[in-house]
Amino acid sequence: MNTLHLYLQNLDHNYRQIRKKIQPNTLCIGVVKANAYGTEFIHFAKRLVELGVDTLAVAYTEEGVQLRKEGIKIPIMVFYPQKNSLEALIESNLEPCLYSKHLLLSFEILLNEKKIENYPIHIKYNTGLNRVGFPFDEVNWILDKISLPCFNLKTVYSHLAASEEKRPSLLCDKQIQRFKKIKEQHSKKNEAPPKFHLLNSSGIFNYPEFQFDAVRCGIAFHGFANHPDWDKLLKPVAQLETIITQIHDVMKGESVGYDHGWKAPKQVRIASLPLGHADGIGRHFGNQSSSVIIHGQEAPIVGNVCMDMLMVDVSEISCEEGDKVNLFGPLRSASEFAVNGGSISYEVLAGLGSRIKRVIHF
Ligand SMILES: *Cc1c(COP(=O)(O)O)cnc(C)c1O
């Protein structure tokens, strides 16, 4: 019924495009958090390993544990490990990104208890996003700590708050300056300095000169880089397909859906599709803000989206019950679908529910 087709050859293409944007010796960190942005992270991760990413990254420990269970051997960074998951993190040989004193001190105690030395870690600085990270003026505290024998500091990084913003961006420029200073301080202190990285997908396109030693790429592997010019260089991996469950003739003046969300201005044909909130199609896509594609034609979503169904106006489209419908596919990407509902590709993909069948095309 509902199928998310994943075309891994498009992932290959996107990987090659990203490699073209970065230097041969720049490391590529493949971000596969949140089930590879709501798609299917085991196959996605395995393909990225085959393609040659140096490291994978997830958000939480549990995601890394799953990747290890699937036999992934390459380094796995955990961006947002929580204190109560550090033991599991060590057991699965995952690499924590330490972002606060509280977390770093907890990890230090744990390593000492276990008599572990030289454990690979990453340090995240907050240079202006104000989400997680050590304050950028706490480098000296970090420098003291990371000289402890329990730690092996592999990389130091920060995250831009508006990497897709048209240059010059005051915010990004400020962050870049702060990060450069952090890099200087770390490089002075360490005999073998760690590696440094700052850029996510749109950063790779917008600030290639600040790629430092590595880039962290997530959404671009799915075919999006937050700007139409950069999206053009990439190919969407995911296509969401459904079918028409039922078609009704609705008389002029009748309403469609809950809370009489939409009133038929004339006699119309309404098709009901088996997708709703539970599948990740939010209320904001209803009431003609977005549409679906049937036989190459756009059919607006009318009325409020329901839990399991949504309704579209097919008055102008010749179609039958059981016909195929695309929410995003060859004619329109997830990003374009998202925009009309006031959303973004990240949210649409990551929100896709587990009822939708994933079909991998190798
Ligand atoms: C999710 C995430 C990324 C990847 O961002 P994209 O825009 O998807 O490339 C990079 N770095 C951090 C810290 C992240 O949380």
Short mmCIF file of C-alpha atoms and ligand atoms in Angstrom, two decimals:
data_model
loop_
_atom_site.label_atom_id
_atom_site.label_comp_id
_atom_site.label_asym_id
_atom_site.label_seq_id
_atom_site.Cartn_x
_atom_site.Cartn_y
_atom_site.Cartn_z
CA MET A 1 0.00 0.00 0.00
CA ASN A 2 2.29 2.81 1.22
CA THR A 3 5.83 2.41 0.03
CA LEU A 4 8.98 4.44 0.52
CA HIS A 5 11.26 3.52 -2.37
CA LEU A 6 14.93 4.12 -1.64
CA TYR A 7 17.22 4.32 -4.66
CA LEU A 8 20.72 3.67 -3.36
CA GLN A 9 22.28 4.49 -6.74
CA ASN A 10 21.20 8.06 -6.10
CA LEU A 11 23.04 7.88 -2.79
CA ASP A 12 26.14 6.82 -4.75
CA HIS A 13 25.69 9.87 -6.98
CA ASN A 14 25.28 12.19 -3.99
CA TYR A 15 28.38 10.76 -2.33
CA ARG A 16 30.41 11.42 -5.50
CA GLN A 17 29.10 14.99 -5.64
CA ILE A 18 30.11 15.61 -2.03
CA ARG A 19 33.55 14.10 -2.61
CA LYS A 20 33.98 16.52 -5.53
CA LYS A 21 33.33 19.44 -3.17
CA ILE A 22 35.93 18.38 -0.61
CA GLN A 23 39.68 17.82 -0.77
CA PRO A 24 40.97 14.27 -1.29
CA ASN A 25 42.36 14.15 2.25
CA THR A 26 39.26 15.64 3.92
CA LEU A 27 37.48 12.99 5.96
CA CYS A 28 33.79 12.37 5.34
CA ILE A 29 31.57 11.68 8.35
CA GLY A 30 28.28 10.10 7.20
CA VAL A 31 25.41 11.14 9.46
CA VAL A 32 22.78 8.37 9.70
CA LYS A 33 20.96 9.48 12.85
CA ALA A 34 17.20 9.06 13.24
CA ASN A 35 17.00 5.97 11.02
CA ALA A 36 18.99 7.78 8.32
CA TYR A 37 16.60 10.74 8.45
CA GLY A 38 13.53 8.54 8.61
CA THR A 39 14.43 6.27 5.69
CA GLU A 40 16.14 2.95 6.58
CA PHE A 41 19.46 3.31 8.29
CA ILE A 42 20.98 -0.16 8.12
CA HIS A 43 21.11 -0.33 4.32
CA PHE A 44 21.93 3.34 4.13
CA ALA A 45 24.83 2.97 6.56
CA LYS A 46 26.15 -0.15 4.86
CA ARG A 47 26.11 1.57 1.48
CA LEU A 48 27.96 4.58 2.91
CA VAL A 49 30.61 2.27 4.34
CA GLU A 50 31.00 0.63 0.91
CA LEU A 51 31.27 4.04 -0.70
CA GLY A 52 34.10 4.91 1.64
CA VAL A 53 32.95 7.23 4.41
CA ASP A 54 35.55 7.34 7.17
CA THR A 55 33.18 7.50 10.12
CA LEU A 56 29.44 7.22 10.73
CA ALA A 57 27.54 9.44 13.15
CA VAL A 58 24.31 8.94 15.05
CA ALA A 59 22.48 11.11 17.57
CA TYR A 60 22.03 8.67 20.46
CA THR A 61 23.88 5.67 21.83
CA GLU A 62 21.07 3.22 21.08
CA GLU A 63 21.34 3.99 17.37
CA GLY A 64 25.05 3.19 17.41
CA VAL A 65 24.44 -0.03 19.31
CA GLN A 66 22.05 -1.13 16.55
CA LEU A 67 24.63 -0.37 13.85
CA ARG A 68 27.22 -2.49 15.69
CA LYS A 69 24.67 -5.34 15.95
CA GLU A 70 24.34 -5.15 12.17
CA GLY A 71 28.07 -5.66 11.83
CA ILE A 72 29.22 -2.11 11.08
CA LYS A 73 32.91 -1.98 12.01
CA ILE A 74 34.05 1.55 11.19
CA PRO A 75 34.18 4.30 13.86
CA ILE A 76 30.77 5.58 14.98
CA MET A 77 30.42 9.00 16.61
CA VAL A 78 27.51 9.64 18.96
CA PHE A 79 26.58 13.32 18.74
CA TYR A 80 24.31 13.59 21.79
CA PRO A 81 25.11 10.79 24.23
CA GLN A 82 23.18 11.04 27.49
CA LYS A 83 24.88 10.30 30.79
CA ASN A 84 22.88 7.13 31.47
CA SER A 85 23.97 5.57 28.17
CA LEU A 86 27.75 5.89 28.57
CA GLU A 87 28.26 2.34 29.74
CA ALA A 88 26.39 0.93 26.72
CA LEU A 89 28.39 3.29 24.53
CA ILE A 90 31.68 1.80 25.76
CA GLU A 91 30.37 -1.75 25.37
CA SER A 92 29.64 -1.12 21.70
CA ASN A 93 32.89 0.73 21.12
CA LEU A 94 31.16 3.96 20.13
CA GLU A 95 32.85 7.36 20.23
CA PRO A 96 31.12 10.00 22.37
CA CYS A 97 30.96 13.67 21.46
CA LEU A 98 31.44 15.34 24.82
CA TYR A 99 29.61 18.64 25.03
CA SER A 100 29.43 19.58 28.72
CA LYS A 101 31.51 19.43 31.89
CA HIS A 102 28.87 17.26 33.50
CA LEU A 103 29.09 14.70 30.71
CA LEU A 104 32.87 14.80 30.38
CA LEU A 105 33.43 14.32 34.11
CA SER A 106 30.96 11.41 34.20
CA PHE A 107 32.77 9.78 31.31
CA GLU A 108 36.14 10.30 32.95
CA ILE A 109 34.95 8.61 36.16
CA LEU A 110 33.54 5.69 34.19
CA LEU A 111 36.74 5.15 32.19
CA ASN A 112 38.82 5.27 35.37
CA GLU A 113 36.52 2.75 37.07
CA LYS A 114 36.95 0.44 34.13
CA LYS A 115 40.68 1.15 33.92
CA ILE A 116 40.34 2.10 30.27
CA GLU A 117 43.00 4.30 28.69
CA ASN A 118 43.10 6.22 25.44
CA TYR A 119 39.37 6.03 24.72
CA PRO A 120 38.48 7.91 21.50
CA ILE A 121 36.41 11.03 22.15
CA HIS A 122 35.28 14.15 20.31
CA ILE A 123 34.78 17.62 21.79
CA LYS A 124 31.90 19.80 20.67
CA TYR A 125 32.10 23.57 21.15
CA ASN A 126 29.18 25.97 21.06
CA THR A 127 30.20 28.88 18.86
CA GLY A 128 26.75 30.42 18.40
CA LEU A 129 24.03 27.85 17.75
CA ASN A 130 23.41 27.68 21.51
CA ARG A 131 22.16 24.10 21.45
CA VAL A 132 24.84 21.88 22.99
CA GLY A 133 28.60 22.30 23.33
CA PHE A 134 31.27 23.72 25.58
CA PRO A 135 31.37 27.51 25.66
CA PHE A 136 34.01 28.66 23.15
CA ASP A 137 35.95 30.38 25.92
CA GLU A 138 36.41 27.19 27.94
CA VAL A 139 39.22 25.83 25.79
CA ASN A 140 41.74 25.92 28.63
CA TRP A 141 39.59 23.77 30.89
CA ILE A 142 39.24 21.26 28.03
CA LEU A 143 42.96 21.32 27.25
CA ASP A 144 43.74 20.36 30.84
CA LYS A 145 41.21 17.56 30.85
CA ILE A 146 42.02 15.96 27.55
CA SER A 147 45.64 15.48 28.52
CA LEU A 148 44.41 12.77 30.93
CA PRO A 149 45.52 9.27 29.92
CA CYS A 150 41.93 7.98 29.78
CA PHE A 151 41.15 10.16 26.74
CA ASN A 152 42.26 10.07 23.13
CA LEU A 153 40.93 13.28 21.59
CA LYS A 154 40.24 12.47 17.94
CA THR A 155 38.36 15.53 16.76
CA VAL A 156 37.17 18.96 17.82
CA TYR A 157 34.13 20.45 16.17
CA SER A 158 31.34 23.00 16.17
CA HIS A 159 28.13 23.43 14.18
CA LEU A 160 26.99 26.42 12.10
CA ALA A 161 23.58 27.87 12.90
CA ALA A 162 22.77 29.10 9.38
CA SER A 163 25.09 27.34 6.97
CA GLU A 164 22.65 27.75 4.06
CA GLU A 165 22.22 31.49 4.57
CA LYS A 166 23.34 33.69 1.68
CA ARG A 167 26.87 34.92 2.24
CA PRO A 168 28.00 37.04 3.93
CA SER A 169 26.30 35.79 7.09
CA LEU A 170 27.26 37.70 10.21
CA LEU A 171 26.31 34.76 12.39
CA CYS A 172 28.36 32.18 10.45
CA ASP A 173 31.32 34.54 10.14
CA LYS A 174 31.32 35.04 13.89
CA GLN A 175 31.16 31.29 14.44
CA ILE A 176 33.98 30.65 11.97
CA GLN A 177 36.21 33.21 13.72
CA ARG A 178 35.50 31.63 17.10
CA PHE A 179 36.21 28.16 15.73
CA LYS A 180 39.50 29.27 14.18
CA LYS A 181 40.57 30.59 17.57
CA ILE A 182 39.62 27.30 19.24
CA LYS A 183 41.67 25.47 16.61
CA GLU A 184 44.69 27.67 17.25
CA GLN A 185 44.52 27.08 20.99
CA HIS A 186 44.20 23.31 20.58
CA SER A 187 46.93 23.13 17.98
CA LYS A 188 49.37 25.01 20.18
CA LYS A 189 48.87 22.70 23.11
CA ASN A 190 48.79 19.24 21.59
CA GLU A 191 51.79 17.44 20.21
CA ALA A 192 49.58 15.52 17.84
CA PRO A 193 46.68 17.93 17.36
CA PRO A 194 43.20 16.51 16.87
CA LYS A 195 41.26 16.93 13.63
CA PHE A 196 38.83 19.82 13.24
CA HIS A 197 35.44 20.08 11.53
CA LEU A 198 32.63 22.58 11.21
CA LEU A 199 30.51 21.90 8.12
CA ASN A 200 27.20 20.07 7.60
CA SER A 201 25.65 19.49 4.15
CA SER A 202 24.84 23.06 3.18
CA GLY A 203 28.09 24.20 4.77
CA ILE A 204 29.97 21.98 2.32
CA PHE A 205 28.40 23.90 -0.57
CA ASN A 206 28.49 27.37 1.01
CA TYR A 207 31.81 27.38 2.89
CA PRO A 208 34.07 24.82 1.20
CA GLU A 209 37.16 26.82 2.27
CA PHE A 210 36.32 26.06 5.91
CA GLN A 211 36.16 22.30 5.61
CA PHE A 212 39.24 21.93 7.84
CA ASP A 213 39.97 18.17 8.25
CA ALA A 214 36.48 16.67 7.94
CA VAL A 215 32.84 17.33 7.04
CA ARG A 216 29.65 15.93 8.60
CA CYS A 217 27.19 15.13 5.84
CA GLY A 218 23.59 13.99 6.37
CA ILE A 219 20.77 15.47 4.31
CA ALA A 220 22.92 15.90 1.17
CA PHE A 221 23.24 12.12 0.93
CA HIS A 222 19.43 12.08 0.66
CA GLY A 223 19.58 14.59 -2.18
CA PHE A 224 19.04 17.95 -0.47
CA ALA A 225 21.34 20.79 0.51
CA ASN A 226 18.85 23.49 1.51
CA HIS A 227 19.20 25.59 -1.64
CA PRO A 228 17.75 24.93 -5.12
CA ASP A 229 21.14 25.55 -6.82
CA TRP A 230 22.86 22.93 -4.67
CA ASP A 231 19.90 20.53 -4.76
CA LYS A 232 20.30 20.48 -8.56
CA LEU A 233 23.64 18.72 -8.18
CA LEU A 234 22.09 15.96 -6.09
CA LYS A 235 19.47 13.25 -6.65
CA PRO A 236 16.67 12.47 -4.18
CA VAL A 237 17.00 8.95 -2.80
CA ALA A 238 13.48 8.55 -1.41
CA GLN A 239 10.15 8.38 -3.25
CA LEU A 240 6.88 8.03 -1.34
CA GLU A 241 4.11 6.19 -3.14
CA THR A 242 0.57 5.29 -2.15
CA ILE A 243 -2.67 4.25 -3.85
CA ILE A 244 -6.20 5.59 -4.10
CA THR A 245 -8.41 3.84 -1.53
CA GLN A 246 -11.78 5.26 -2.60
CA ILE A 247 -13.26 7.94 -4.85
CA HIS A 248 -16.49 9.88 -4.07
CA ASP A 249 -18.56 12.43 -5.88
CA VAL A 250 -19.16 15.27 -3.44
CA MET A 251 -21.99 17.74 -4.07
CA LYS A 252 -21.56 21.50 -4.07
CA GLY A 253 -21.72 22.85 -0.50
CA GLU A 254 -20.88 19.50 1.18
CA SER A 255 -17.83 19.47 3.43
CA VAL A 256 -14.86 17.13 3.35
CA GLY A 257 -13.07 15.76 6.41
CA TYR A 258 -13.17 16.50 10.13
CA ASP A 259 -14.49 19.82 11.41
CA HIS A 260 -15.82 20.66 7.95
CA GLY A 261 -12.29 21.60 6.98
CA TRP A 262 -13.14 22.20 3.33
CA LYS A 263 -16.42 22.96 1.55
CA ALA A 264 -16.89 21.88 -2.07
CA PRO A 265 -17.35 25.04 -4.18
CA LYS A 266 -18.97 22.92 -6.91
CA GLN A 267 -19.54 19.22 -7.49
CA VAL A 268 -16.14 17.55 -7.13
CA ARG A 269 -14.48 14.13 -7.18
CA ILE A 270 -12.58 13.38 -4.00
CA ALA A 271 -10.03 10.58 -3.66
CA SER A 272 -9.11 9.23 -0.21
CA LEU A 273 -5.53 8.07 0.32
CA PRO A 274 -4.29 5.77 3.11
CA LEU A 275 -1.78 8.19 4.65
CA GLY A 276 -2.19 10.44 7.67
CA HIS A 277 -0.67 11.83 10.84
CA ALA A 278 0.45 8.37 11.92
CA ASP A 279 2.57 8.19 8.78
CA GLY A 280 4.11 11.60 9.28
CA ILE A 281 1.78 13.74 7.19
CA GLY A 282 1.07 16.63 9.54
CA ARG A 283 -2.01 18.81 9.75
CA HIS A 284 -0.15 21.65 8.06
CA PHE A 285 -0.22 19.73 4.76
CA GLY A 286 -4.01 19.82 4.66
CA ASN A 287 -6.42 22.43 3.40
CA GLN A 288 -4.81 22.89 -0.02
CA SER A 289 -1.41 23.88 1.30
CA SER A 290 0.12 20.85 -0.37
CA SER A 291 -0.76 18.31 -3.04
CA VAL A 292 -0.04 14.85 -4.35
CA ILE A 293 0.82 13.71 -7.88
CA ILE A 294 -1.54 11.35 -9.74
CA HIS A 295 -0.71 10.34 -13.32
CA GLY A 296 1.66 13.31 -13.51
CA GLN A 297 -0.95 15.83 -12.38
CA GLU A 298 -1.20 17.71 -9.11
CA ALA A 299 -4.18 17.00 -6.86
CA PRO A 300 -4.55 19.40 -3.90
CA ILE A 301 -5.03 17.95 -0.42
CA VAL A 302 -8.43 19.19 0.78
CA GLY A 303 -9.81 19.31 4.31
CA ASN A 304 -7.93 18.32 7.43
CA VAL A 305 -5.49 15.44 7.27
CA CYS A 306 -6.76 12.54 9.44
CA MET A 307 -4.90 9.95 11.49
CA ASP A 308 -4.85 7.34 8.72
CA MET A 309 -6.23 9.02 5.63
CA LEU A 310 -6.15 12.21 3.65
CA MET A 311 -8.39 13.47 0.85
CA VAL A 312 -7.44 15.04 -2.45
CA ASP A 313 -9.45 16.78 -5.16
CA VAL A 314 -9.22 14.76 -8.36
CA SER A 315 -12.00 16.53 -10.29
CA GLU A 316 -9.57 17.38 -13.10
CA ILE A 317 -7.73 14.06 -13.17
CA SER A 318 -8.91 10.86 -14.76
CA CYS A 319 -8.10 8.18 -12.20
CA GLU A 320 -9.59 5.15 -10.48
CA GLU A 321 -9.57 3.46 -7.12
CA GLY A 322 -6.32 1.51 -6.79
CA ASP A 323 -4.29 3.91 -8.97
CA LYS A 324 -0.79 4.91 -7.91
CA VAL A 325 -0.15 8.24 -6.19
CA ASN A 326 3.15 9.98 -5.48
CA LEU A 327 3.71 12.36 -2.59
CA PHE A 328 7.27 12.81 -3.62
CA GLY A 329 8.92 11.03 -6.49
CA PRO A 330 10.35 11.54 -9.94
CA LEU A 331 8.37 14.72 -10.64
CA ARG A 332 8.68 16.46 -7.30
CA SER A 333 11.12 16.02 -4.43
CA ALA A 334 10.42 15.69 -0.70
CA SER A 335 11.85 19.16 -0.31
CA GLU A 336 9.32 20.65 -2.75
CA PHE A 337 6.50 18.71 -1.09
CA ALA A 338 7.69 20.01 2.30
CA VAL A 339 7.86 23.68 1.33
CA ASN A 340 4.15 23.93 0.54
CA GLY A 341 3.27 22.68 4.01
CA GLY A 342 5.64 25.15 5.65
CA SER A 343 8.06 22.33 6.39
CA ILE A 344 11.55 21.21 5.30
CA SER A 345 12.97 18.03 3.80
CA TYR A 346 14.50 16.99 7.15
CA GLU A 347 11.13 17.06 8.93
CA VAL A 348 9.16 15.32 6.18
CA LEU A 349 11.67 12.47 5.85
CA ALA A 350 12.35 12.05 9.58
CA GLY A 351 8.63 12.00 10.33
CA LEU A 352 7.75 9.13 7.99
CA GLY A 353 6.00 6.52 10.12
CA SER A 354 6.97 2.91 10.62
CA ARG A 355 3.78 1.68 8.88
CA ILE A 356 5.21 2.76 5.55
CA LYS A 357 6.98 -0.13 3.89
CA ARG A 358 10.60 0.56 2.94
CA VAL A 359 11.75 -0.94 -0.37
CA ILE A 360 15.45 -0.75 -1.12
CA HIS A 361 16.60 -0.56 -4.74
CA PHE A 362 20.29 -1.47 -4.87
C1 LIG B 1 22.56 16.23 12.08
C2 LIG B 1 23.88 16.83 12.20
C3 LIG B 1 24.70 17.00 11.07
C4 LIG B 1 24.23 16.73 9.66
O1 LIG B 1 23.57 17.86 9.16
P1 LIG B 1 23.02 17.90 7.66
O2 LIG B 1 22.50 19.27 7.51
O3 LIG B 1 21.96 16.86 7.57
O4 LIG B 1 24.17 17.58 6.77
C5 LIG B 1 25.98 17.48 11.27
N1 LIG B 1 26.43 17.79 12.49
C6 LIG B 1 25.68 17.65 13.60
C7 LIG B 1 26.26 17.97 14.93
C8 LIG B 1 24.38 17.18 13.49
O5 LIG B 1 23.61 17.04 14.59
#
